[in-house]
Coordinates of C-alpha atoms in Angstrom, one line a residue:
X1 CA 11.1 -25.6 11.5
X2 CA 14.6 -25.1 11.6
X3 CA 16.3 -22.2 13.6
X4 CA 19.0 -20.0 12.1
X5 CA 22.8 -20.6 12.4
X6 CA 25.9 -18.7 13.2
X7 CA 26.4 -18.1 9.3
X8 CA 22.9 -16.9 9.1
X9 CA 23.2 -14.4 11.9
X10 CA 26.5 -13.0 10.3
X11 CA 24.4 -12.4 7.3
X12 CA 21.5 -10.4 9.6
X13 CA 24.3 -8.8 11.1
X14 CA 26.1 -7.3 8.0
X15 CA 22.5 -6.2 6.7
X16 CA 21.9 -4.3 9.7
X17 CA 25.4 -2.8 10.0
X18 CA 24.9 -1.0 6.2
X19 CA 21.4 -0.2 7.4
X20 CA 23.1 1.3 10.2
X21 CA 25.5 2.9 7.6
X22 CA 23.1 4.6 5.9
X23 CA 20.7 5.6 8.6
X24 CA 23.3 7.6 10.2
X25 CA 25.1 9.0 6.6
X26 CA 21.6 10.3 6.0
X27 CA 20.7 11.6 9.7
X28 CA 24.5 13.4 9.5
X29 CA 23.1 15.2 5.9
X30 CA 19.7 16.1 7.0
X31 CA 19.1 20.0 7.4
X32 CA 16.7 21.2 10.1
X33 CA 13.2 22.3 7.8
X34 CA 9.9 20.7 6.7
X35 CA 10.8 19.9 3.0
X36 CA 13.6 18.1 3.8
X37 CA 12.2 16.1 7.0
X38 CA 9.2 15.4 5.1
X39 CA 9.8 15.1 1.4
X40 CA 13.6 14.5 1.5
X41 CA 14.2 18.1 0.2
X42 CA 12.3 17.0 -3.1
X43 CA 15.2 16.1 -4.5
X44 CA 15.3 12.4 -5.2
X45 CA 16.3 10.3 -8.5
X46 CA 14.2 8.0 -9.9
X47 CA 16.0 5.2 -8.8
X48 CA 15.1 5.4 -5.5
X49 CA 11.5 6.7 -5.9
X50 CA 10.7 3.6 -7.7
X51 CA 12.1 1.4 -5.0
X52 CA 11.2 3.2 -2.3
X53 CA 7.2 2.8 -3.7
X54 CA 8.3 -1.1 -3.9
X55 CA 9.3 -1.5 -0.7
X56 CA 6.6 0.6 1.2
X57 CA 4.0 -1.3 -0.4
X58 CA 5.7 -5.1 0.6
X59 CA 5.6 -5.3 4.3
X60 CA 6.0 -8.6 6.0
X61 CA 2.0 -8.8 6.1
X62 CA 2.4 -8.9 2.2
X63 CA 4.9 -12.0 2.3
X64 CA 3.1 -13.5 4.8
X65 CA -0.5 -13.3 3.8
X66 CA 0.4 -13.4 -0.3
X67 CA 2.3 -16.4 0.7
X68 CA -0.6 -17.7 2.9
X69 CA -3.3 -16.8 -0.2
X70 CA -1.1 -18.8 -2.3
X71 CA -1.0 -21.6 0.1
X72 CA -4.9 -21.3 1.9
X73 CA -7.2 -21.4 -1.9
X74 CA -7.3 -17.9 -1.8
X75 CA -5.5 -17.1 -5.2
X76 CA -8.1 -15.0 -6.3
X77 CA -6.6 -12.1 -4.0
X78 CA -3.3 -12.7 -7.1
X79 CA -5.3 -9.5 -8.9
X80 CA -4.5 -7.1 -5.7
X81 CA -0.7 -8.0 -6.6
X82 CA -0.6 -7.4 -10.1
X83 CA -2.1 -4.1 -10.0
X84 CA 1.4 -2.8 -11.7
X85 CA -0.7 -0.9 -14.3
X86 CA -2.7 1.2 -11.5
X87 CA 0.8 2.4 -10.3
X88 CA 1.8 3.9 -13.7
X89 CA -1.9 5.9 -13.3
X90 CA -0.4 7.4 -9.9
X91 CA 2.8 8.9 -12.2
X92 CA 1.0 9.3 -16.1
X93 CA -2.8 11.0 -14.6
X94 CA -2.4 12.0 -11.1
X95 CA 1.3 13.2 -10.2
X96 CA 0.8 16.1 -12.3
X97 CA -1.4 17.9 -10.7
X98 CA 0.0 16.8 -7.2
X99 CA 3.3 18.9 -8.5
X100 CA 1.2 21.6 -10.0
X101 CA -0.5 22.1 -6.6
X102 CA 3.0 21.7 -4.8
X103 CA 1.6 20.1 -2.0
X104 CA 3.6 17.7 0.8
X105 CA 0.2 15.5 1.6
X106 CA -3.1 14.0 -0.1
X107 CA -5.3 16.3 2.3
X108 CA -3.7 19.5 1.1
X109 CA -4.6 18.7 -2.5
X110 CA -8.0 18.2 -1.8
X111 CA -8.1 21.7 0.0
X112 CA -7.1 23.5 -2.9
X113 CA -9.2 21.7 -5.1
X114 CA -12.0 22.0 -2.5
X115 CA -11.7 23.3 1.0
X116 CA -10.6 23.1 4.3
X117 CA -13.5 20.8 5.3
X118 CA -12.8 18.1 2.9
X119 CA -8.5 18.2 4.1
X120 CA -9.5 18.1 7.9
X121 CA -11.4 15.0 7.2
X122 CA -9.1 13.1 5.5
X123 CA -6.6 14.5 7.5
X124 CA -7.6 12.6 10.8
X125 CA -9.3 9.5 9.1
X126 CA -6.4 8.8 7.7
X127 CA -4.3 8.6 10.6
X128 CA -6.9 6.5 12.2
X129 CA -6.8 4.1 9.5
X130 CA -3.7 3.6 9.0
X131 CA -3.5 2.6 12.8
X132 CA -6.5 0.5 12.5
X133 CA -4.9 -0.9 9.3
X134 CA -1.1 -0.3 8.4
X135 CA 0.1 0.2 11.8
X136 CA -1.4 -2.8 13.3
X137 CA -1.4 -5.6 10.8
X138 CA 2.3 -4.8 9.7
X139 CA 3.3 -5.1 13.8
X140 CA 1.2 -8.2 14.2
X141 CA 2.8 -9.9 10.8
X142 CA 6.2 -8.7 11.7
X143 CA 5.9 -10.5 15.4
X144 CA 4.7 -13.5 13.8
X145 CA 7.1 -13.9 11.4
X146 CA 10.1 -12.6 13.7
X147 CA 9.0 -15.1 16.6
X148 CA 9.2 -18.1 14.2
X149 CA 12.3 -16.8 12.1
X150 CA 14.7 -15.9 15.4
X151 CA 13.3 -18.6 17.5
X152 CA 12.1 -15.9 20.2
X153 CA 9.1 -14.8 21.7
X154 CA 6.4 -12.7 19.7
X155 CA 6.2 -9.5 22.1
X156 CA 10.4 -9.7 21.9
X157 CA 10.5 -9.7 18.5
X158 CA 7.7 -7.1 17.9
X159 CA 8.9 -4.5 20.4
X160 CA 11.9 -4.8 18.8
X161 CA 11.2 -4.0 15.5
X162 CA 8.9 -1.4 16.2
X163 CA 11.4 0.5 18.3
X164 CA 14.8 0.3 15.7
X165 CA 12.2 1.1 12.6
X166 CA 10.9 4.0 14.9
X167 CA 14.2 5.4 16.1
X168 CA 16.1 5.8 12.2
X169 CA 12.2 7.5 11.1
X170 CA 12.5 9.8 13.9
X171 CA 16.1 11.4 13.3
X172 CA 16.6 10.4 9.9
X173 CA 12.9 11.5 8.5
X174 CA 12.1 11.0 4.8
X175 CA 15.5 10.9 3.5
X176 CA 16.0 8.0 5.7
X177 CA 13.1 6.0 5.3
X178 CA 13.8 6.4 1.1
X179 CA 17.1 5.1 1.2
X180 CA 17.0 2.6 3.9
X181 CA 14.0 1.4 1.8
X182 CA 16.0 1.1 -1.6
X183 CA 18.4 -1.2 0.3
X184 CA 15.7 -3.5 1.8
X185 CA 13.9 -3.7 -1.6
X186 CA 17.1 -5.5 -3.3
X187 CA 17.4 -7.9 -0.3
X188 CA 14.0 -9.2 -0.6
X189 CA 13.8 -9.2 -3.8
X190 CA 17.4 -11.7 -4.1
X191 CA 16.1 -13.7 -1.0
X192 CA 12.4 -14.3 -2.1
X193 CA 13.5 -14.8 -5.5
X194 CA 16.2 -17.4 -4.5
X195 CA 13.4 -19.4 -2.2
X196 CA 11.0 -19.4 -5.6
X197 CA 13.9 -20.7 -7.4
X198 CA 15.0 -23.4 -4.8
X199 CA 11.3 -24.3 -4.2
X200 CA 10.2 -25.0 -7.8
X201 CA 13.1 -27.2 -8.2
X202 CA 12.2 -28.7 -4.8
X203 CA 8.3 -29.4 -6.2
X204 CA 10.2 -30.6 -9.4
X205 CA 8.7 -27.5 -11.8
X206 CA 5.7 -25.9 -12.5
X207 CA 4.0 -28.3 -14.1
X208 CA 4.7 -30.9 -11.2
X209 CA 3.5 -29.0 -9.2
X210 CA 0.1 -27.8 -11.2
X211 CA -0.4 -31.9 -11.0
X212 CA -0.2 -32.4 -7.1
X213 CA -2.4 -29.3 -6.5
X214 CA -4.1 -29.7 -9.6
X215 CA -4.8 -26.9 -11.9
X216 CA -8.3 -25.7 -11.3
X217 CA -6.6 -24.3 -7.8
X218 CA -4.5 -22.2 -10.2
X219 CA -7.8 -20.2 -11.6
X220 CA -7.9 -17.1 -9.9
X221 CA -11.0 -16.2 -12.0
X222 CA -14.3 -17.6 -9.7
X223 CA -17.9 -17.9 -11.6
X224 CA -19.8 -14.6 -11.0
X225 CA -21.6 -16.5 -8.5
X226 CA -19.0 -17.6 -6.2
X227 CA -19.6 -16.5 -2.4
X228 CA -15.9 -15.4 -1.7
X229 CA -14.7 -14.0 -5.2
X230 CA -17.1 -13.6 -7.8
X231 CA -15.2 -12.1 -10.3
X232 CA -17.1 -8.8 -11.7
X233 CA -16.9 -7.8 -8.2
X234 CA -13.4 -9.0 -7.5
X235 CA -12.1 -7.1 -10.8
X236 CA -14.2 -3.7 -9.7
X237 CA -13.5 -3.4 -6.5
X238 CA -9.4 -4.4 -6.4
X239 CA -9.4 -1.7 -9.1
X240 CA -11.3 0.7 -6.8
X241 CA -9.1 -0.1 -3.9
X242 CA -5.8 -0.1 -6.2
X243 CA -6.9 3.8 -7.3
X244 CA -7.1 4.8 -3.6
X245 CA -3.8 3.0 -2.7
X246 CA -1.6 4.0 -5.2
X247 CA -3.1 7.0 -6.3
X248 CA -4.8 8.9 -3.5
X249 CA -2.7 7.6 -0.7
X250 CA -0.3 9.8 1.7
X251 CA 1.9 6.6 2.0
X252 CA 2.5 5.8 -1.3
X253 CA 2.3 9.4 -2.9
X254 CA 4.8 10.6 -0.6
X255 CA 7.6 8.9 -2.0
X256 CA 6.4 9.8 -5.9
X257 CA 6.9 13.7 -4.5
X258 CA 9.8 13.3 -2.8
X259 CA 11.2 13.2 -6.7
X260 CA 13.8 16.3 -7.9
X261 CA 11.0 16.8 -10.7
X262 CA 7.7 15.8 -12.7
X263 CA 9.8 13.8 -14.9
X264 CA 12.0 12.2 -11.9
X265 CA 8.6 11.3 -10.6
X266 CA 6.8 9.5 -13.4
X267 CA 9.9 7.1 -14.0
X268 CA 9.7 6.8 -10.4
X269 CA 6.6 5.4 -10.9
X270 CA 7.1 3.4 -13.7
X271 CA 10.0 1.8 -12.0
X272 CA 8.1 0.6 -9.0
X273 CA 5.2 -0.5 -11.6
X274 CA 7.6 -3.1 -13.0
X275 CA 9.3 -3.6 -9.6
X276 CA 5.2 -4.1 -8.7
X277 CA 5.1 -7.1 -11.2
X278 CA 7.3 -9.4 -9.1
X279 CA 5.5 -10.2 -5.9
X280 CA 3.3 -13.0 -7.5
X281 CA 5.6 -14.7 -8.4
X282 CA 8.3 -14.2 -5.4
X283 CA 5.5 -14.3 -2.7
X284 CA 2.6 -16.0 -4.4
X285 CA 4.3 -18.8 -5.6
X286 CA 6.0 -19.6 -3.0
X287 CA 2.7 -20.2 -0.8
X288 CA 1.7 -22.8 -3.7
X289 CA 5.3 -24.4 -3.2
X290 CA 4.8 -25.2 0.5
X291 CA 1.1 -26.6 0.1
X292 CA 2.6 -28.9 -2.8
X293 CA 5.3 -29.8 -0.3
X294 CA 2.1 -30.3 2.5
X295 CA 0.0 -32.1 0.4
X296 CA 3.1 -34.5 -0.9
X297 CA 4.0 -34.9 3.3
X298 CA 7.3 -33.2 2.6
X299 CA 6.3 -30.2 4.8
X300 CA 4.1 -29.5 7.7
X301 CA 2.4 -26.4 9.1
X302 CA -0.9 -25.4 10.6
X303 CA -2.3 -22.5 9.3
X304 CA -1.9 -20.9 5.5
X305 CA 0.2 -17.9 6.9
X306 CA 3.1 -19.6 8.2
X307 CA 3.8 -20.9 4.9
X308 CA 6.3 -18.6 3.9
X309 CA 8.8 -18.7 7.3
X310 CA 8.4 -22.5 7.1
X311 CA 9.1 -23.1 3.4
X312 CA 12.5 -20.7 4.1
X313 CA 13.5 -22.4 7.4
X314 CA 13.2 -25.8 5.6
X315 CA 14.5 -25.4 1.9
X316 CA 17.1 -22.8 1.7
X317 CA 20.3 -24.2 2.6
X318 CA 22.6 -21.9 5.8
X319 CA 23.6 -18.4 4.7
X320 CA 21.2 -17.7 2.4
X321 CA 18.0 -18.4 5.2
X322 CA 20.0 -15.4 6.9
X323 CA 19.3 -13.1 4.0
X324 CA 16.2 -14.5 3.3
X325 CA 15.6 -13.4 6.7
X326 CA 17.0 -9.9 6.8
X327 CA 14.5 -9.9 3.7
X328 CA 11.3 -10.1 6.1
X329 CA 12.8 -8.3 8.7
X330 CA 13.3 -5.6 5.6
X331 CA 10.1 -5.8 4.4
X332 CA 8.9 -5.5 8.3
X333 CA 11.0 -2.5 8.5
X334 CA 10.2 -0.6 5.5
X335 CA 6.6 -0.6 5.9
X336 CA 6.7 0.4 9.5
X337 CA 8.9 3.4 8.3
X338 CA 7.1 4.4 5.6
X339 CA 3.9 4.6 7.4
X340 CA 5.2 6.4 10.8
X341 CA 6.5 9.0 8.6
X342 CA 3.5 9.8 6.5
X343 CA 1.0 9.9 9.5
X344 CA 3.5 12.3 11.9
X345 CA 3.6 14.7 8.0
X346 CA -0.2 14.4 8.1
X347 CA -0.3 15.5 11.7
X348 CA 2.3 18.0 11.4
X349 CA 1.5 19.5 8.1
X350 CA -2.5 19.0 8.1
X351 CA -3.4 19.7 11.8
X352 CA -0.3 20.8 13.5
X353 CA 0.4 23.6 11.3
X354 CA -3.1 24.9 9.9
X355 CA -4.0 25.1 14.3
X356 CA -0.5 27.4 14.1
X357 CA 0.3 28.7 11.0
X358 CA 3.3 30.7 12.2
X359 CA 5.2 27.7 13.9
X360 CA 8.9 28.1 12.7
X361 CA 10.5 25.3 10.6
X362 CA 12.3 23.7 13.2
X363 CA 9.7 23.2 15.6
X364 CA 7.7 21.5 13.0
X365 CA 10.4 19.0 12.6
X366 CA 10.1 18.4 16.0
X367 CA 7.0 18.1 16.5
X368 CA 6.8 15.6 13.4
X369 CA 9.1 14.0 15.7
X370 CA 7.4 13.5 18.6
X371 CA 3.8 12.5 16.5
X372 CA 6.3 9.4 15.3
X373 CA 7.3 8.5 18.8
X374 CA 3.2 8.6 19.6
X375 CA 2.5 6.3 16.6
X376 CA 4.9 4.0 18.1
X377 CA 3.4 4.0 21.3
X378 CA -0.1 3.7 19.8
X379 CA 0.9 1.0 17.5
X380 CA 2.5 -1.2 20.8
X381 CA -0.9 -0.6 22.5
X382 CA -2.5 -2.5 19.7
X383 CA -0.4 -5.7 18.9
X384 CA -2.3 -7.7 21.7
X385 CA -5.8 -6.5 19.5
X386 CA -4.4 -8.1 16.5
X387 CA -3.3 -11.0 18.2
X388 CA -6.5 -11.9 18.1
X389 CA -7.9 -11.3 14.2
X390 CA -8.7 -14.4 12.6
X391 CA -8.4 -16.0 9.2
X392 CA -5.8 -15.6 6.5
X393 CA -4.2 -11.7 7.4
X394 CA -4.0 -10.3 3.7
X395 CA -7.5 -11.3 3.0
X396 CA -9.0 -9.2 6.2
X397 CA -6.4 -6.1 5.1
X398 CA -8.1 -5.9 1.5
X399 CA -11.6 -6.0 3.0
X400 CA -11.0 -3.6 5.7
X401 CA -9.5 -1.0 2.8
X402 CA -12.4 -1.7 0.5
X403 CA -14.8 0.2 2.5
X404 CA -11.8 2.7 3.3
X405 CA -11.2 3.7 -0.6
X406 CA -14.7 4.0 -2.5
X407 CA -15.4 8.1 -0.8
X408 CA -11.7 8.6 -1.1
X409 CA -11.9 7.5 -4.9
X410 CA -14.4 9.0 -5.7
X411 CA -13.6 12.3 -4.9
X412 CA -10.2 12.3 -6.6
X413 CA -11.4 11.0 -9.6
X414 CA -14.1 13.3 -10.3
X415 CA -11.9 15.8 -8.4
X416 CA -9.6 15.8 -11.4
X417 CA -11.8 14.5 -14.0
X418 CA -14.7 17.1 -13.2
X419 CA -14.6 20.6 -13.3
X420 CA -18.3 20.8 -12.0
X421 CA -17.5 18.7 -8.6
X422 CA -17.4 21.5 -5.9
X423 CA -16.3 21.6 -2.3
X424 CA -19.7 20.4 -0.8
X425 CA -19.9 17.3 -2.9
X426 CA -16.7 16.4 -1.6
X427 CA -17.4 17.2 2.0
X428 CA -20.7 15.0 1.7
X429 CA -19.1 12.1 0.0
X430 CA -16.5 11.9 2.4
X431 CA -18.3 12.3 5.6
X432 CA -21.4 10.0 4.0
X433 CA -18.8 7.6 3.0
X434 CA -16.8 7.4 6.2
X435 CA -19.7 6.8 8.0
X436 CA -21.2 3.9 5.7
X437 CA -17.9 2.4 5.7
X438 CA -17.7 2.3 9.6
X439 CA -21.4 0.8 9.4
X440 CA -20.3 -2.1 7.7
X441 CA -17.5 -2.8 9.8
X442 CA -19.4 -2.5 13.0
X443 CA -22.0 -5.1 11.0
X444 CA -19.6 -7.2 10.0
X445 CA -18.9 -7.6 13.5
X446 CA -22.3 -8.2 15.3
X447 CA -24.0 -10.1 12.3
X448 CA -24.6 -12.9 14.6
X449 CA -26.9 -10.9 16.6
X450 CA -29.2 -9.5 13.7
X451 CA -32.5 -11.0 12.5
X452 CA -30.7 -12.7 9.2
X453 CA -34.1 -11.6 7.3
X454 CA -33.1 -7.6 8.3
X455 CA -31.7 -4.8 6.0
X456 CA -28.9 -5.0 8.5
X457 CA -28.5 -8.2 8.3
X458 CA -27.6 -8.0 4.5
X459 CA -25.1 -5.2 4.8
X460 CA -23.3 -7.0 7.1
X461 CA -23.3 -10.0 5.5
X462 CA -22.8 -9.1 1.8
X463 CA -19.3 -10.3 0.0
X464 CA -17.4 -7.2 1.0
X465 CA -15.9 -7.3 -3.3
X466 CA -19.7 -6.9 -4.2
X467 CA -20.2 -4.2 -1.2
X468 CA -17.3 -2.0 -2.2
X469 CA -18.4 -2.2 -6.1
X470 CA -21.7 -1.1 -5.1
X471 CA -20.8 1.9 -2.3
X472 CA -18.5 2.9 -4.8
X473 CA -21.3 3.4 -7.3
X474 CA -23.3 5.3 -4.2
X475 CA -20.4 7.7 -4.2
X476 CA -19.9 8.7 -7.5
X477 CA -23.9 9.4 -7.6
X478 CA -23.8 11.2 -4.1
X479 CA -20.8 13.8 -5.0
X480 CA -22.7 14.5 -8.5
X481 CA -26.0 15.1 -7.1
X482 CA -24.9 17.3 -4.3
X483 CA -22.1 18.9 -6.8
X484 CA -25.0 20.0 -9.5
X485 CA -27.4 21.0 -6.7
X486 CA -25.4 23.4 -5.2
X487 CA -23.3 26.4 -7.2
X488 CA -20.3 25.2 -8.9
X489 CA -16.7 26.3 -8.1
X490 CA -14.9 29.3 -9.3
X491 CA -12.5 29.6 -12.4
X492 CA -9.7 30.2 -9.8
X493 CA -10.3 27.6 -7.9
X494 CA -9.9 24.7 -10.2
X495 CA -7.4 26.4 -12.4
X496 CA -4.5 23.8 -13.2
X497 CA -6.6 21.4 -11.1
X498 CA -8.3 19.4 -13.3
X499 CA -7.9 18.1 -17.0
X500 CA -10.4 21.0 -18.4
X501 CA -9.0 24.4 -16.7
X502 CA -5.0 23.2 -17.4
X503 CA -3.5 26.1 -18.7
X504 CA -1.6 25.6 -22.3
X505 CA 1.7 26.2 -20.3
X506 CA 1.5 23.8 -18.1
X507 CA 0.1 21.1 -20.7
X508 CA 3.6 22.1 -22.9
X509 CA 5.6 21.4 -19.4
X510 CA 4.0 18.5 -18.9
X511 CA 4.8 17.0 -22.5
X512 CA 8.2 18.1 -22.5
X513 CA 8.6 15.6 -19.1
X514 CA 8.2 12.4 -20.9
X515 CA 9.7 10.6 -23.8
X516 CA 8.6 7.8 -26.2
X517 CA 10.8 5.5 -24.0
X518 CA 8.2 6.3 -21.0
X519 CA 5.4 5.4 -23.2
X520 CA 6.7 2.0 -24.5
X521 CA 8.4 0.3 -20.9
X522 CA 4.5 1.8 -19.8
X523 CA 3.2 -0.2 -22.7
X524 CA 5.1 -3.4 -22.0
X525 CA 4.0 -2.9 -18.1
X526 CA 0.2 -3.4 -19.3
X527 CA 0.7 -6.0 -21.5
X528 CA 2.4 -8.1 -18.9
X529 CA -0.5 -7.4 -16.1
X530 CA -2.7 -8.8 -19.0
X531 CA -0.6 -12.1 -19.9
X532 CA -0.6 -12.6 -16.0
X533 CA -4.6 -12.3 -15.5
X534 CA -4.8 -14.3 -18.5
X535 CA -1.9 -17.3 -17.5
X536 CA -3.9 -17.8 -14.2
X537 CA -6.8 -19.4 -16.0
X538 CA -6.9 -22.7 -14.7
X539 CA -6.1 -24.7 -17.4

């Protein structure tokens, strides 16, 4: 690999100095209550809601384990990438009724739909997973790929990153973290775009390339009885997961309600669904590129998820490496920021302030403040844990969140979809769920030591696609069951909170917040997902 130059570090540099820019022109604007600290004062275009979603979703564990699917046989995992068309559900079926309710977090939606029971649960799970998950991976990636891209060591390089993302997320709060976020968005996008670019011309063009790696490794549709990625499965449970993700998730939602209105908000949406379109083919690709390269002795690495920093320290010429850099340091950043935030609003708004509902405004900001700095801590404390995870990184993120999402799913679905689903079948589901889910992690993890003919044994060892399609399946039945067997909820409590009880008011507001424009780049949106699931064929 080749080490950046002085030319490159001038381009690092002048991307940090206007990330610096901005940090501190937002810090100097912010004013001292919840709304603002958390959601930006609601009053953000659609511009920047769309890129914002973007760039929180593409963290550096993203580039590198997309890249490292791309490069390890493992382009199956393509149909988690090109989940554009679940985005536009977040803005078209469920941002709606998250503005109806008014809430700041996921958890308080589910307590007015339900109860208190079901937002204390997600509440704190929530936070744990996104340590166990978010926090963790997107450190681990980020010292990996800053180690190898700077030429210094990993604990350096992820101490680092953690502690600048941390410090601009803890004065700057959502305002910061959205526009910071729109600026790291355009530089990966340029940089990964120009390596895709310079790499297929390196490989000598698509269908050069099909030839070396031939194109049966270009099929991201298995049999039905493949062991990794049989596709029924594959297609179910991505779509599962997607729903939770981009629907149902504090992380993502945030930024769709930091929007000035439901209108702001949908194109929001829609904009990051056609931003969401790109990473196949800027990430994806590019993993494909450097196994061509490997497999033509032009490039050399030694596992699938250091494909992308080697590719970019190899092909792209001085100057443009630099940006490509800042890219996965922006990427790094983003996701970080995005994620500290949502969990110190979870704490703050979901525990914090239903333990002390008379805390003034500007002690909550502060104490979202100093739930940040914790995060920080915890997610130090766990880099050495991740250090040791094994096997391609974006592959054990999407298992770990399928048996996250099914109870989550479920319940807003039916939550919205149901008038019948009351507060205990939620409750049930979540705390049944969260507990099966935890199971099969714990399984996963001591299948060695079971009797390969036990029930145990089988759990543990099914292909976690086919176990998420499955517990998902177990959820839905659970929260109806328990639902119909105990009373159903009252009039007041669903009203405006699902699709039966929505007042005529409200459905005239909600019509009057989209145009036929909305409807068609929507349109287009779905019928590009489907020419994409349909090129990958193989042939």
């Amino acid at each position: 690999m080749q080490t950046l130059d002085s030319i490159d570090w001038i381009t690092i540099s002048i991307y940090f100095v206007v990330l610096l820019g901005i940090a501190v022109w937002v810090i100097g604007k912010k004013k001292e209550n919840t709304e603002d600290y958390f959601l930006a004062g609601r009053n953000v275009g659609w511009f920047v809601v769309g890129a914002s979603i973007f760039a929180s979703n593409i963290g550096s564990e993203h580039v590198v384990g997309l890249a490292g699917a791309g490069a390890g046989d493992r382009l199956p995992m393509l149909i988690y990438e090109i989940q554009a068309w679940v985005v536009l559900i977040l803005g078209w079926v469920f941002l709606p009724f998250y503005a109806r309710a008014g809430v700041f977090t996921m958890p308080e939606f589910l307590e007015k739909r339900f109860d208190a029971r079901s937002r204390w649960i997600l509440s704190v799970f929530s936070i744990v997973a996104y340590v166990l998950t978010k926090i963790s991976v997107t450190i681990y990636a980020g010292g990996v790929v800053v180690s190898a891209l700077l030429g210094i060591d990993f604990w350096t390089g992820a101490i680092a990153t953690v502690v600048l993302t941390g410090v601009y997320t803890i004065l700057g709060g959502m305002r910061a973290v959205v526009y910071t976020e729109t600026l790291q968005a355009i530089i990966l996008i340029i940089g990964a775009a120009a390596l895709t670019i310079i790499g297929l011309d390196e490989v000598g063009g698509w269908e050069s390339m099909k030839q070396t790696v031939t194109p049966e490794y270009l099929n991201m549709w298995r049999s039905a009885s493949d062991p990794d990625f049989p596709w029924p499965p594959l297609l179910i449970a991505s779509t599962i997961t997607g729903i939770w993700y981009w629907c149902t998730d504090q992380y993502i939602v945030q930024r769709a309600l930091t929007a000035k209105n439901i209108k702001e908000g949908r194109r929001g949406t829609i904009f990051g669904a056609l931003l969401k379109l790109m990473p196949v083919f800027l990430f994806l690709i590019p993993g494909v590129i450097a196994l061509t390269l490997k497999m033509r002795g032009q490039l050399e690495w030694d596992t699938p998820d250091q494909a992308f920093p080697v590719l970019m320290s190899n092909l792209l010429p001085s100057g443009l490496r630099g940006l490509v850099a800042a890219g996965l340091l922006a990427a790094l950043m983003s996701s970080l920021a995005s994620v500290f935030n949502s969990c110190s609003t979870l704490f703050t708004v979901d525990i914090y302030k239903k333990l002390r509902p008379n805390t003034p405004e500007k002690k909550l900001v502060r104490t979202g403040q100093i739930a940040t700095v914790i995060v920080v801590i915890i997610g130090i404390i766990w880099i050495p844990i991740m250090a040791n995870i094994s096997g391609v990184l974006y592959e054990y993120l999407q298992s770990v969140q399928s048996y996250i999402a099914p109870p989550i799913t479920a319940v807003f679905l039916l939550g919205i979809f149901h008038k019948r689903i009351n507060a205990q079948g939620a409750f049930v589901t979540l705390v049944v769920g969260f507990i099966v889910g935890a199971l099969r992690i714990v399984l996963e993890l001591v299948k060695g030591s079971l009797d390969p003919d036990s029930f145990w044994f089988m759990l543990g060892d099914m292909n976690f696609l086919s176990f998420a399609s499955w517990f998902f399946l177990f959820c839905i039945i659970l929260i109806l069951v328990v639902s119909y067997a105990t009373a159903p909820p009252s009039a007041e409590k669903v009203k405006n909170l699902t699709y039966a009880t929505i007042s005529e008011e409200e459905k005239k507001e909600n019509k009057n917040s989209y145009n036929w424009k909305d409807i068609a780049i929507s349109i287009v949106i779905v019928a590009i997902v489907i020419y994409v699931m349909v090129w990958f064929n193989g042939k």
